[in-house]
Short mmCIF file of C-alpha atoms in Angstrom, two decimals:
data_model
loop_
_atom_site.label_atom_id
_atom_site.label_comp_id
_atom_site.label_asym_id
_atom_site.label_seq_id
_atom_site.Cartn_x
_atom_site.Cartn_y
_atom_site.Cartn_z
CA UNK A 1 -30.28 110.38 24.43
CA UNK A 2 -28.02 110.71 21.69
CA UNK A 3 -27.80 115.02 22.78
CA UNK A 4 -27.01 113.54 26.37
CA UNK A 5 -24.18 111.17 25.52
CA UNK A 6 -22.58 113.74 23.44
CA UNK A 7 -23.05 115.96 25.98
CA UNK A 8 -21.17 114.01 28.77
CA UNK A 9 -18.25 112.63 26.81
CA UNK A 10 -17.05 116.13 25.54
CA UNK A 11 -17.17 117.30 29.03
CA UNK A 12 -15.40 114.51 30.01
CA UNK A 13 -12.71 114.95 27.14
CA UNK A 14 -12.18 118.69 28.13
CA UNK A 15 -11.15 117.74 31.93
CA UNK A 16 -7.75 119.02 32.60
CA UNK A 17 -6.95 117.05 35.86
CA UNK A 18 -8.16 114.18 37.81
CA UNK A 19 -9.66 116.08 40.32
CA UNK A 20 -11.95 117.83 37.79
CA UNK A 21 -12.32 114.09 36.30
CA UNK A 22 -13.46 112.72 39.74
CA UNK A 23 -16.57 115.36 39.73
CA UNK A 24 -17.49 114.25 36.50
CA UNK A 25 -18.27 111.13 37.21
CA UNK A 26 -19.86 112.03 40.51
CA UNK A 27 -21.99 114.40 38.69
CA UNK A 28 -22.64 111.53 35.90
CA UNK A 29 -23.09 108.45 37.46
CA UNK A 30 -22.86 108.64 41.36
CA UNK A 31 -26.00 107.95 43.62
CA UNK A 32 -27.41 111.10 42.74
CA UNK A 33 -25.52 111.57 39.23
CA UNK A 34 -27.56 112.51 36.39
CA UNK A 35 -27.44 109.49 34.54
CA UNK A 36 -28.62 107.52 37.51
CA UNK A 37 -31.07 109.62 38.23
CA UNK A 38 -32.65 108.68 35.10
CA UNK A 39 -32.36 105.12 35.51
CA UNK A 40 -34.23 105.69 38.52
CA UNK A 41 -37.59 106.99 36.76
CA UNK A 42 -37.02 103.51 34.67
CA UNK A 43 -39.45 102.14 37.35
CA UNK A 44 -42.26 104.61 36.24
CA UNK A 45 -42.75 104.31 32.88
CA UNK A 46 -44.35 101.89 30.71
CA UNK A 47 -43.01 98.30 29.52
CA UNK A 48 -42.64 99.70 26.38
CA UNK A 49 -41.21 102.84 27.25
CA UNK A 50 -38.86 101.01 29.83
CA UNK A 51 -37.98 98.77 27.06
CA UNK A 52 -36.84 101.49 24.40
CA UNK A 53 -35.30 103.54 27.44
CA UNK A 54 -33.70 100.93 29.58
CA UNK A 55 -31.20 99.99 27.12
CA UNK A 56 -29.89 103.08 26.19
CA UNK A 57 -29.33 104.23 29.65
CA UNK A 58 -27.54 101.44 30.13
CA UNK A 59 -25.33 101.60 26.99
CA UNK A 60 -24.79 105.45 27.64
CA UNK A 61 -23.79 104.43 31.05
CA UNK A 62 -21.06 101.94 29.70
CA UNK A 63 -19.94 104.14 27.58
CA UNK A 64 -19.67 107.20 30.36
CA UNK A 65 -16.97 104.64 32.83
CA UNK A 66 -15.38 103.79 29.95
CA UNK A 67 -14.67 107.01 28.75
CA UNK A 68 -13.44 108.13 32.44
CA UNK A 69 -11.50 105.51 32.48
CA UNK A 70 -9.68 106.40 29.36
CA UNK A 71 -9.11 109.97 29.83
CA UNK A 72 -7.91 109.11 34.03
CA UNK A 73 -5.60 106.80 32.15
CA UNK A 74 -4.36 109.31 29.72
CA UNK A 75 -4.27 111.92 32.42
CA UNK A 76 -1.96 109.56 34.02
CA UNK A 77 0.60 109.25 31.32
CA UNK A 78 0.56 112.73 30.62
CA UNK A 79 1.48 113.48 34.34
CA UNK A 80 4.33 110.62 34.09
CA UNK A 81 5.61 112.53 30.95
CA UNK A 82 5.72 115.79 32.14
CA UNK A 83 7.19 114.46 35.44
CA UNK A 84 10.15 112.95 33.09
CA UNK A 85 11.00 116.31 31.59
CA UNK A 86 11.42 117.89 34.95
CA UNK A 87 13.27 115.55 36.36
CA UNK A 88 16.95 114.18 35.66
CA UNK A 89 16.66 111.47 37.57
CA UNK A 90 14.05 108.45 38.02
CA UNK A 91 13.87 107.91 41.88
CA UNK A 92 11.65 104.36 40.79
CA UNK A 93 14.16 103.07 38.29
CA UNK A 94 16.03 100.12 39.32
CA UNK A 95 19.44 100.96 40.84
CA UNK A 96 22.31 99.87 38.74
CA UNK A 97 24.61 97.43 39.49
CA UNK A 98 27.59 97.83 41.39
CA UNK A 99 30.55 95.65 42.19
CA UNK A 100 30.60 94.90 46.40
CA UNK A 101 34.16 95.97 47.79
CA UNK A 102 36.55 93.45 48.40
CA UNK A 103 38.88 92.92 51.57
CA UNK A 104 42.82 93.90 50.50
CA UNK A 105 45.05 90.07 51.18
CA UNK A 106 47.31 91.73 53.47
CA UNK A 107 44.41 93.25 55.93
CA UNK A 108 42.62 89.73 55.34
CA UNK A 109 46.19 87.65 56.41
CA UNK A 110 46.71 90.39 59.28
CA UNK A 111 43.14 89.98 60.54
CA UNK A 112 43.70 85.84 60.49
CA UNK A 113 47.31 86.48 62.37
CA UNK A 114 45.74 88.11 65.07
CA UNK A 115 42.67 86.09 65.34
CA UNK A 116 44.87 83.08 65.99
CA UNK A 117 47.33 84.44 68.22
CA UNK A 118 44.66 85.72 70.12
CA UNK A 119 43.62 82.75 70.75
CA UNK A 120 46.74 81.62 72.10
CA UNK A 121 46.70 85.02 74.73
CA UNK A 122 48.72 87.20 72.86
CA UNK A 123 47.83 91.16 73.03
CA UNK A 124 47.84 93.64 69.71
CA UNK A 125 50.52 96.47 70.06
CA UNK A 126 51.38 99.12 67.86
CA UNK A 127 53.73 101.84 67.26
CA UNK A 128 54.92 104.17 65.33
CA UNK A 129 56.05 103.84 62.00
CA UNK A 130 58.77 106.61 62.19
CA UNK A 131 61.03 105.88 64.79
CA UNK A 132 64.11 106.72 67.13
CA UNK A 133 67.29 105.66 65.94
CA UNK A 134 67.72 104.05 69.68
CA UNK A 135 64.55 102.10 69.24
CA UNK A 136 64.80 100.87 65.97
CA UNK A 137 68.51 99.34 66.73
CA UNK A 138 70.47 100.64 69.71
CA UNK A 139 67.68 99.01 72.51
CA UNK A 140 67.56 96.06 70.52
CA UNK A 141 71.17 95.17 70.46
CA UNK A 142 72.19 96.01 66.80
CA UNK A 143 75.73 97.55 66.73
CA UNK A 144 76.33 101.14 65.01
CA UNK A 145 78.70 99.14 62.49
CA UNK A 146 75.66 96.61 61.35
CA UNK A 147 74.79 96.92 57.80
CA UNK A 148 71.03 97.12 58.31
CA UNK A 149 71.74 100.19 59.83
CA UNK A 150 73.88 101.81 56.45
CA UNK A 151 71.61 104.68 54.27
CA UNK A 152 71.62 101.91 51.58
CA UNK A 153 69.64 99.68 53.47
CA UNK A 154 67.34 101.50 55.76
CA UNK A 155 65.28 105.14 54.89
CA UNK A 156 66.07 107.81 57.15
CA UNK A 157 64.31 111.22 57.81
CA UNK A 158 66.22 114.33 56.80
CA UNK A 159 67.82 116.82 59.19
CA UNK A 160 68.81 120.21 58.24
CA UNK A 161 72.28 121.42 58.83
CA UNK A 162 72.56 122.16 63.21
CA UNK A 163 69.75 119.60 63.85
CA UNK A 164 70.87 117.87 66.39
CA UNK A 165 67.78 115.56 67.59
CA UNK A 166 68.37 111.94 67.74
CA UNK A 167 67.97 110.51 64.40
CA UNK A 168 64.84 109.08 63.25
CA UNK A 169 64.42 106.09 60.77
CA UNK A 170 61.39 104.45 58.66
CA UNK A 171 61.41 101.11 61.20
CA UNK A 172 62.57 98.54 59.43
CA UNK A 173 60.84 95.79 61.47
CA UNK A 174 58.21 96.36 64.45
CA UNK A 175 60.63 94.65 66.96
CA UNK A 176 60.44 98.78 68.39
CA UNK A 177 56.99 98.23 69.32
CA UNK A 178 58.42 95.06 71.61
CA UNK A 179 60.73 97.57 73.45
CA UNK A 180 58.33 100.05 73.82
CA UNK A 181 55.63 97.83 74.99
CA UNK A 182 58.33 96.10 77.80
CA UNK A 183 59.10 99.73 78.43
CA UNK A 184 54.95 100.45 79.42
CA UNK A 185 54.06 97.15 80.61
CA UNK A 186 56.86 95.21 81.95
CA UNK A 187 56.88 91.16 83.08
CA UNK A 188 55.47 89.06 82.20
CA UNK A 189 54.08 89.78 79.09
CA UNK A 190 52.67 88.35 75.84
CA UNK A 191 52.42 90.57 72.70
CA UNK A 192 52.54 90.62 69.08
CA UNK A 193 53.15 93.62 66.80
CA UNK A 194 51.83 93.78 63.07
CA UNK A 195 52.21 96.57 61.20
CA UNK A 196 53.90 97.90 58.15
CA UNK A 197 57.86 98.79 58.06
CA UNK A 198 60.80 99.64 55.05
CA UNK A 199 63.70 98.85 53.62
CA UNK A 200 65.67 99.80 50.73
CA UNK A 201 64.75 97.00 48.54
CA UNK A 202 62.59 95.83 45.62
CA UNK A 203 62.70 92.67 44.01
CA UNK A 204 60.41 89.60 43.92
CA UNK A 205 60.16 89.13 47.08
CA UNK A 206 61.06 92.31 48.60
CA UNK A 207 59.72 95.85 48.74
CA UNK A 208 60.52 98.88 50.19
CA UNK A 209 57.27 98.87 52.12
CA UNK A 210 56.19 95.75 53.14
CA UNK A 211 54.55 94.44 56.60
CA UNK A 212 54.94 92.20 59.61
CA UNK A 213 53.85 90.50 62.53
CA UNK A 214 56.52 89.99 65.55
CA UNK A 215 55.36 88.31 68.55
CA UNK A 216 57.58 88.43 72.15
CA UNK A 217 56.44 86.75 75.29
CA UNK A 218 58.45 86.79 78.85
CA UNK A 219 57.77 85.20 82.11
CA UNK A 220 60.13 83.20 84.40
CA UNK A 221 60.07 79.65 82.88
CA UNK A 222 59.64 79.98 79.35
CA UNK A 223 61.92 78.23 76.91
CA UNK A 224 62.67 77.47 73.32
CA UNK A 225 60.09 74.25 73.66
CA UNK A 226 57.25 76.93 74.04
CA UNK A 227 58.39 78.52 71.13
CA UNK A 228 58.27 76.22 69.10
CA UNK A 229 55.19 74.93 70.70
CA UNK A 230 53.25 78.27 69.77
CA UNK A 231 54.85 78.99 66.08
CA UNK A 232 53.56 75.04 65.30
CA UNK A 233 50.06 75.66 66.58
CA UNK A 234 50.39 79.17 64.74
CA UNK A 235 51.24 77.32 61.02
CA UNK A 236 48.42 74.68 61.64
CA UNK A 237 45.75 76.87 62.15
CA UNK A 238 46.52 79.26 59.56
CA UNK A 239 46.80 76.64 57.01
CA UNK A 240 44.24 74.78 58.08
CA UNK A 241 46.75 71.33 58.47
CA UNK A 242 49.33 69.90 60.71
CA UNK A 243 52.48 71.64 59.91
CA UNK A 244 55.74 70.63 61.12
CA UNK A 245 58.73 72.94 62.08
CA UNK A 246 62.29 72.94 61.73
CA UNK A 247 64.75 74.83 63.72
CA UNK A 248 68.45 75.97 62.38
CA UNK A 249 70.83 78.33 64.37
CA UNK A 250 71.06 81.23 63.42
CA UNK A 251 71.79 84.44 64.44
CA UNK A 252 69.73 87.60 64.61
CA UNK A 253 71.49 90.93 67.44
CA UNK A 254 68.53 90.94 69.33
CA UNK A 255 68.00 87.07 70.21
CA UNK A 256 70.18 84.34 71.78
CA UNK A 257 70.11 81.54 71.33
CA UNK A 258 68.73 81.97 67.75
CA UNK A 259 67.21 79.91 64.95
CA UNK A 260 65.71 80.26 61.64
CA UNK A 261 62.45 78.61 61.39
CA UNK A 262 61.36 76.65 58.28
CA UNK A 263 58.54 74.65 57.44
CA UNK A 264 57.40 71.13 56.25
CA UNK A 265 56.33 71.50 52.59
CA UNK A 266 56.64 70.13 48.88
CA UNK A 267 57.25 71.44 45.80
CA UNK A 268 55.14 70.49 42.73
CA UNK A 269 55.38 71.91 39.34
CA UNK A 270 56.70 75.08 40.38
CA UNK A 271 54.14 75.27 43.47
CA UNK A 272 54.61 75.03 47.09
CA UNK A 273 52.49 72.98 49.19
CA UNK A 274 52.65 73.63 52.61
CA UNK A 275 52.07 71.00 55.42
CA UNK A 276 53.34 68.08 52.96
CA UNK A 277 56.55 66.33 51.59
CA UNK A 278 59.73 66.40 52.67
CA UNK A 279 61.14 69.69 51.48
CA UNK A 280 61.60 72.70 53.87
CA UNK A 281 60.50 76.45 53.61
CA UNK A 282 62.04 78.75 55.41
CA UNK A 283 59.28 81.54 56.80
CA UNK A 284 60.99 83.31 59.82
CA UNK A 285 63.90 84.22 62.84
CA UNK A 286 63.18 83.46 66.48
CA UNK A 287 64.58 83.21 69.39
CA UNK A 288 65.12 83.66 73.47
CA UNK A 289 65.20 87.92 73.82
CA UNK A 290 69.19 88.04 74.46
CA UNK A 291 69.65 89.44 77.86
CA UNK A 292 70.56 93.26 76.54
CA UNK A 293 67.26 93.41 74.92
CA UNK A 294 65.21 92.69 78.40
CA UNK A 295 67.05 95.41 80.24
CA UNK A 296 67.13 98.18 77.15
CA UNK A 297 63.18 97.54 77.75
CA UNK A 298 63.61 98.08 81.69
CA UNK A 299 62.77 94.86 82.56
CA UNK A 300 65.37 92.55 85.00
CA UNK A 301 67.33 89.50 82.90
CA UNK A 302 68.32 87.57 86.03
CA UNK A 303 64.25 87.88 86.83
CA UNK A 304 62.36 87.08 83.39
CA UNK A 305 63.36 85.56 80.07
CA UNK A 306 61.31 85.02 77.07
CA UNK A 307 61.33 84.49 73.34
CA UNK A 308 60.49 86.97 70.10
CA UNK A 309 59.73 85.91 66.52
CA UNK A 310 58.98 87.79 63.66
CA UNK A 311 57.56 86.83 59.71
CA UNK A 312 56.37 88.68 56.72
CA UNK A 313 52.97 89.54 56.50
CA UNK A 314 52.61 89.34 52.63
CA UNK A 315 54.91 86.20 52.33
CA UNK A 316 52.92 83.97 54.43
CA UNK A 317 49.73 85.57 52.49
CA UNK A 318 51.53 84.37 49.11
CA UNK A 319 51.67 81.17 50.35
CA UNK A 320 48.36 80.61 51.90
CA UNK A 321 46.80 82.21 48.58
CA UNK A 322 49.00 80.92 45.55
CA UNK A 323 50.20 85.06 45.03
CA UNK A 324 53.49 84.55 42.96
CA UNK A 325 54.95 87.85 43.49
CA UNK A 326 55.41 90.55 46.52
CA UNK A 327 55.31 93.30 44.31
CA UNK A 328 51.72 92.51 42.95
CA UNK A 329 50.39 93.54 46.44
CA UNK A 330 50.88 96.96 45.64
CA UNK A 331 51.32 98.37 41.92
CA UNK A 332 48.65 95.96 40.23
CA UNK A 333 45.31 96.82 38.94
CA UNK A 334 42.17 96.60 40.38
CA UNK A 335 42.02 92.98 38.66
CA UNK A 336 43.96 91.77 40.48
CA UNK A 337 42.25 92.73 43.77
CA UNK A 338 39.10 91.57 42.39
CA UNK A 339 41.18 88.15 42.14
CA UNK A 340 42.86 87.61 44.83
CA UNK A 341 40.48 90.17 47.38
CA UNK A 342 38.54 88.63 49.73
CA UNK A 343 34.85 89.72 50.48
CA UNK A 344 34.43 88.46 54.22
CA UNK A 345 36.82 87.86 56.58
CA UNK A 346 36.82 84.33 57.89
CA UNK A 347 39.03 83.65 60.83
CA UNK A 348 41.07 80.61 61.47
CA UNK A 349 41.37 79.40 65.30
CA UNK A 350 43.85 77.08 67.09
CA UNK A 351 40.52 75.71 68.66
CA UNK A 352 39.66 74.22 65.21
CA UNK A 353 40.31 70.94 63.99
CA UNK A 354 42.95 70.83 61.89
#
């Protein structure tokens, strides 16, 4: 017995592979294995014998599993091991953490502006961000002697010496895509343009590139009330609260009559609260589209009249979001995304209670 076990466990230490392993123990202990076979004859031998003989096959059979089990185990490892060494990477590690993206203030503000004005029926236009010199200010009514229209305060593209195309600016306000968008569509119409535009300035609260939202609707009847009708519903749903309005004259080339627009708010500590008090913000120009305007876009003034407004993008973001200063939208670190980003978009309606 003792030649037997001996026998069996150094063939079963000298297997190489599993496979090799596997018809081992076939050979050992399966139905027909050798060790089995033996236990088989158990039934004809003596009591005595089968006493001295049972227990040792038993023990030797014990001793057969568990020393298949050991060696499939240490197969194992060594497989894992060598596996390791040829490969640089562990496909059945866990994956390491990463931070999730976050949504940029200005794209989350621009998606709420438009999901609220949408409400309200107003179509998405765009245009290009280099424009005609006759877009950008002759069709809307700004004289060649305006200052907006100096080299100090607006960028424009460079010509070489005998070029003698119209000149082309950096828009410095989207109010193009309004003429452009009479020029396609005509009366009546209701639009607003967002997009980014440039100016020659930097401060706190300016930039050379910053962005806006301008919104222009025309039909026969419409007047100053729905104005101020829309920019009110506008404030309340993107704050979330009732927000009053104030209206100042003003006056802007492209709009008459004209008013500055400011908002109910209070100050506290340094920090605005908008929709409270009895202080005053101002946030953006309106207007009716001054007659000049409506027929540089091809549509008839004696036919249609309608009013335009326009606001900054990023302002109304700092004030929704507590964001001190305009320049932090675009030369800060990625801290301050990670502050300030947002990581799902979650639209504001005029349907909402408020």
């Amino acid at each position: 017995m003792e030649q037997l076990k001996s026998d069996w466990l150094s063939r079963i230490g000298a297997a190489q592979d599993e496979a090799t392993l596997e018809d081992l123990r076939v050979a050992a202990i399966g139905k027909k294995g050798d060790i089995s076979l033996r236990m088989r004859d158990l039934g004809a031998m003596s009591p005595q014998e089968r006493q001295i003989a049972g227990p040792a096959l038993n023990a030797l059979k014990d001793e057969v599993t568990t020393a298949i089990a050991a060696k499939k185990a240490a197969l194992g490892d060594a497989a894992l091991d060598e596996r390791l060494r040829a490969e640089w990477l562990d496909v059945t590690l866990p994956a390491r953490h990463r931070r999730n993206g976050t949504i940029h203030p200005v794209s989350q503000v621009t998606e709420e502006v438009t999901a609220i004005f949408a409400d309200m029926g107003f179509a998405v236009a765009e245009g290009p961000q280099i424009e005609t010199d006759w877009h950008n200010f002759d069709a809307l009514n700004i004289p060649g002697h305006h200052p907006a229209r100096a080299e100090m305060d607006t960028f424009y593209t460079h010509r070489a010496p005998g070029d003698d195309r119209p000149p082309h600016v950096l828009r410095t306000h989207t109010s193009p895509v309004q003429i452009r968008y009479m020029e396609a569509h005509g009366a009546p119409t209701r639009v607003i343009a967002p997009g980014r535009v440039y100016r020659a300035d930097y401060d706190q609260t300016h930039t050379p590139m910053f962005h806006q939202v301008e919104g222009l609707a025309i039909d026969r009847d419409i007047s100053m009330a729905n104005l101020k009708w829309v920019l009110e519903a506008f404030f309340s749903a993107y704050f979330g609260r009732t927000v009053k309005t104030r209206f100042r004259a003003s006056h802007f080339p492209f709009t008459e009559p004209s008013a500055e627009v400011d908002i109910q708010c209070s100050w506290e500590g340094g920090t605005v609260k908008v929709g409270e008090g009895n202080d005053w913000l101002e946030v953006l120009g309106s207007g009716m589209v001054h007659p000049k305007v409506l027929q540089a876009g091809g549509i008839d003034p004696t036919q249609w009249q309608g009013f335009a407004f326009g606001m900054g993008i990023d302002r109304i973001a700092m004030l929704k979001y507590g964001i001190p200063d305009l320049r932090a939208f675009f030369d800060s670190d990625l801290r301050w995304l990670r502050h300030y980003g947002f990581s799902a978009l979650q639209m504001p309606s005029v349907h909402a209670g408020v």
